[in-house]
């Protein structure tokens, strides 16, 4: 006998608990249309996976089945859904512009002498000081994840950053890296990581962690 799919397992749990979709919606605070989509395994009609996991958690608790098993089966059967749907916005690179600046420095140094070359070096230092800040989150690497722990460590690397804030708290930066620990609340945790550049510009990254 083939093992039950997630939709079949949800339907069986709802039926055995004696719930209609409307009654289950009232008990879980999840809209009826979302509940129907879950049971039919129409996940493309549902919000992002981290929210869908929360719906499944409520369904399992109300119907008296194992929460971890339901959520794990959802993740196992729908791995394609968990490709990051909201990557950090790419920061424009100044590589090409810097190449032309360096080339110009050489030309000026050859034809205009030491005075012009010193002026170019000054201009370069000003440009570098006002460069755009960048951030890369190393841990957790995925945009959305599940955790059973009470705490989570947010780690990453930054460039041209004056300060880093994690969940509204200023993080300690050593060189170009930072690490900050946050406590997790039950359910969905949305963690904002913001850097303040040396030029005053701010860049934000988001991580969503579902604590079970």
Short mmCIF file of C-alpha atoms in Angstrom, two decimals:
data_model
loop_
_atom_site.label_atom_id
_atom_site.label_comp_id
_atom_site.label_asym_id
_atom_site.label_seq_id
_atom_site.Cartn_x
_atom_site.Cartn_y
_atom_site.Cartn_z
CA UNK A 1 0.00 0.00 0.00
CA UNK A 2 1.42 3.38 -1.02
CA UNK A 3 2.10 5.79 1.87
CA UNK A 4 -0.44 8.58 2.21
CA UNK A 5 0.34 11.87 0.50
CA UNK A 6 0.26 15.03 2.56
CA UNK A 7 -3.17 15.95 1.18
CA UNK A 8 -4.57 12.52 2.02
CA UNK A 9 -3.13 12.70 5.52
CA UNK A 10 -4.66 16.15 6.10
CA UNK A 11 -8.07 15.02 4.82
CA UNK A 12 -8.03 11.93 7.03
CA UNK A 13 -7.09 13.98 10.10
CA UNK A 14 -9.81 16.57 9.40
CA UNK A 15 -12.45 13.90 8.79
CA UNK A 16 -11.57 11.89 11.89
CA UNK A 17 -11.65 15.07 13.98
CA UNK A 18 -15.14 15.80 12.61
CA UNK A 19 -14.34 19.22 11.10
CA UNK A 20 -15.86 20.81 8.03
CA UNK A 21 -13.61 23.28 6.22
CA UNK A 22 -15.53 26.18 7.77
CA UNK A 23 -15.22 24.73 11.28
CA UNK A 24 -11.52 24.06 10.77
CA UNK A 25 -11.05 27.62 9.52
CA UNK A 26 -12.65 29.00 12.68
CA UNK A 27 -10.43 26.80 14.84
CA UNK A 28 -7.15 27.54 13.04
CA UNK A 29 -7.82 31.13 11.85
CA UNK A 30 -6.72 30.02 8.36
CA UNK A 31 -8.98 31.06 5.42
CA UNK A 32 -11.17 28.29 3.97
CA UNK A 33 -9.67 28.68 0.47
CA UNK A 34 -6.18 28.10 1.89
CA UNK A 35 -7.36 24.99 3.74
CA UNK A 36 -8.91 23.57 0.56
CA UNK A 37 -5.70 24.26 -1.38
CA UNK A 38 -3.66 22.47 1.29
CA UNK A 39 -5.84 19.38 1.20
CA UNK A 40 -5.77 19.35 -2.62
CA UNK A 41 -1.99 19.96 -2.57
CA UNK A 42 -2.43 23.08 -4.72
CA UNK A 43 0.55 24.77 -3.09
CA UNK A 44 1.03 27.20 -5.97
CA UNK A 45 -2.19 28.94 -4.82
CA UNK A 46 -0.83 29.47 -1.30
CA UNK A 47 1.41 32.17 0.23
CA UNK A 48 5.21 31.59 0.48
CA UNK A 49 6.28 28.25 2.03
CA UNK A 50 7.18 29.69 5.42
CA UNK A 51 3.53 30.81 5.88
CA UNK A 52 2.18 27.52 4.49
CA UNK A 53 4.25 25.69 7.12
CA UNK A 54 2.49 27.76 9.78
CA UNK A 55 -0.94 26.79 8.37
CA UNK A 56 0.04 23.11 8.49
CA UNK A 57 1.23 23.47 12.06
CA UNK A 58 -2.15 24.87 13.14
CA UNK A 59 -4.05 22.15 11.21
CA UNK A 60 -2.03 19.39 12.88
CA UNK A 61 -2.47 20.81 16.39
CA UNK A 62 -6.24 21.27 16.04
CA UNK A 63 -6.77 17.81 14.49
CA UNK A 64 -4.48 16.04 16.97
CA UNK A 65 -1.76 14.72 14.68
CA UNK A 66 2.03 15.03 14.95
CA UNK A 67 3.09 18.57 13.97
CA UNK A 68 6.71 17.76 13.09
CA UNK A 69 5.71 14.85 10.84
CA UNK A 70 3.29 17.00 8.81
CA UNK A 71 5.71 19.88 8.37
CA UNK A 72 8.61 17.54 7.51
CA UNK A 73 6.48 15.76 4.88
CA UNK A 74 5.53 19.11 3.34
CA UNK A 75 9.20 20.11 3.06
CA UNK A 76 10.18 16.67 1.78
CA UNK A 77 7.52 16.52 -0.96
CA UNK A 78 7.88 20.15 -2.11
CA UNK A 79 11.59 20.94 -2.14
CA UNK A 80 11.18 22.96 -5.34
CA UNK A 81 9.13 25.57 -3.44
CA UNK A 82 12.00 26.46 -1.13
CA UNK A 83 14.29 28.13 -3.61
CA UNK A 84 14.74 31.62 -2.25
CA UNK A 85 11.83 33.73 -3.51
CA UNK A 86 13.23 36.99 -2.21
CA UNK A 87 16.94 37.28 -2.67
CA UNK A 88 18.70 40.40 -1.49
CA UNK A 89 18.77 43.09 -4.11
CA UNK A 90 22.11 42.98 -5.94
CA UNK A 91 24.31 45.94 -5.20
CA UNK A 92 25.69 47.59 -8.33
CA UNK A 93 29.39 46.95 -8.67
CA UNK A 94 31.83 49.74 -9.45
CA UNK A 95 34.35 47.46 -11.21
CA UNK A 96 33.96 48.88 -14.70
CA UNK A 97 33.95 52.45 -13.46
CA UNK A 98 37.08 51.82 -11.39
CA UNK A 99 38.83 50.36 -14.45
CA UNK A 100 38.31 53.57 -16.43
CA UNK A 101 39.36 55.68 -13.46
CA UNK A 102 42.64 53.74 -13.11
CA UNK A 103 43.26 54.03 -16.85
CA UNK A 104 42.69 57.77 -16.64
CA UNK A 105 45.19 57.99 -13.77
CA UNK A 106 47.86 56.38 -15.95
CA UNK A 107 47.18 58.74 -18.87
CA UNK A 108 47.25 61.78 -16.60
CA UNK A 109 50.48 60.59 -14.96
CA UNK A 110 52.22 60.18 -18.32
CA UNK A 111 51.11 63.47 -19.90
CA UNK A 112 50.54 65.80 -16.99
CA UNK A 113 53.19 64.72 -14.49
CA UNK A 114 53.24 64.11 -10.81
CA UNK A 115 50.84 66.92 -9.90
CA UNK A 116 47.96 65.55 -11.98
CA UNK A 117 48.61 62.01 -10.71
CA UNK A 118 48.32 63.17 -7.09
CA UNK A 119 45.02 64.84 -7.93
CA UNK A 120 43.80 61.54 -9.38
CA UNK A 121 44.79 59.64 -6.25
CA UNK A 122 42.84 62.13 -4.15
CA UNK A 123 39.77 61.69 -6.36
CA UNK A 124 40.03 57.89 -6.07
CA UNK A 125 40.18 58.02 -2.28
CA UNK A 126 37.05 60.20 -2.22
CA UNK A 127 35.24 57.83 -4.58
CA UNK A 128 36.13 54.77 -2.48
CA UNK A 129 34.90 56.45 0.71
CA UNK A 130 31.51 57.01 -0.89
CA UNK A 131 31.21 53.53 -2.42
CA UNK A 132 27.96 51.61 -2.08
CA UNK A 133 27.69 49.31 0.98
CA UNK A 134 27.26 45.57 0.42
CA UNK A 135 26.05 42.71 2.63
CA UNK A 136 26.15 38.92 2.34
CA UNK A 137 24.33 36.77 4.91
CA UNK A 138 26.39 33.64 5.59
CA UNK A 139 24.15 32.06 8.25
CA UNK A 140 21.31 31.27 7.88
CA UNK A 141 22.04 31.15 4.13
CA UNK A 142 18.45 30.30 3.07
CA UNK A 143 15.81 33.04 2.95
CA UNK A 144 13.40 30.84 4.97
CA UNK A 145 14.17 28.00 7.39
CA UNK A 146 12.81 25.98 10.31
CA UNK A 147 14.41 25.78 13.75
CA UNK A 148 13.72 24.06 17.07
CA UNK A 149 16.34 26.10 18.93
CA UNK A 150 15.68 28.95 21.35
CA UNK A 151 18.40 31.13 19.79
CA UNK A 152 19.77 31.76 16.31
CA UNK A 153 23.11 33.25 15.26
CA UNK A 154 23.01 35.70 12.35
CA UNK A 155 26.41 35.91 10.62
CA UNK A 156 27.56 37.73 7.52
CA UNK A 157 30.10 39.83 5.68
CA UNK A 158 29.87 43.53 4.83
CA UNK A 159 31.73 46.10 2.75
CA UNK A 160 31.83 49.88 3.19
CA UNK A 161 29.56 49.54 6.24
CA UNK A 162 29.65 51.83 9.23
CA UNK A 163 27.12 49.97 11.41
CA UNK A 164 25.10 46.73 11.28
CA UNK A 165 21.69 46.17 12.94
CA UNK A 166 20.10 42.75 13.45
CA UNK A 167 16.47 42.74 14.57
CA UNK A 168 16.81 46.40 15.56
CA UNK A 169 19.87 45.70 17.74
CA UNK A 170 23.32 46.93 16.77
CA UNK A 171 25.64 44.02 16.01
CA UNK A 172 29.36 43.88 16.69
CA UNK A 173 31.46 44.14 13.53
CA UNK A 174 35.02 42.82 13.41
CA UNK A 175 36.82 43.71 10.20
CA UNK A 176 34.36 42.87 7.45
CA UNK A 177 32.36 40.26 9.41
CA UNK A 178 29.60 40.40 11.99
CA UNK A 179 27.78 37.94 14.27
CA UNK A 180 24.72 38.53 16.42
CA UNK A 181 22.51 36.15 18.43
CA UNK A 182 18.72 36.58 18.69
CA UNK A 183 16.10 34.69 20.69
CA UNK A 184 13.36 33.03 18.63
CA UNK A 185 9.64 33.24 19.38
CA UNK A 186 7.17 30.42 18.69
CA UNK A 187 5.89 30.61 15.12
CA UNK A 188 7.23 32.78 12.32
CA UNK A 189 10.16 35.09 13.07
CA UNK A 190 10.97 37.78 10.49
CA UNK A 191 14.51 39.05 11.06
CA UNK A 192 15.71 42.28 9.46
CA UNK A 193 19.45 42.76 8.90
CA UNK A 194 20.31 46.37 8.01
CA UNK A 195 23.67 47.94 7.27
CA UNK A 196 24.43 51.65 7.28
CA UNK A 197 27.07 52.56 4.73
CA UNK A 198 29.87 55.03 5.18
CA UNK A 199 27.99 57.26 2.73
CA UNK A 200 24.79 57.08 4.81
CA UNK A 201 23.01 54.65 2.48
CA UNK A 202 21.13 51.73 4.08
CA UNK A 203 20.80 48.19 2.69
CA UNK A 204 18.40 45.64 4.19
CA UNK A 205 18.28 41.83 4.02
CA UNK A 206 15.53 39.61 5.45
CA UNK A 207 15.56 36.12 6.94
CA UNK A 208 12.40 34.22 7.99
CA UNK A 209 12.71 31.47 10.60
CA UNK A 210 9.79 29.25 11.68
CA UNK A 211 10.33 28.04 15.25
CA UNK A 212 8.50 24.82 16.04
#
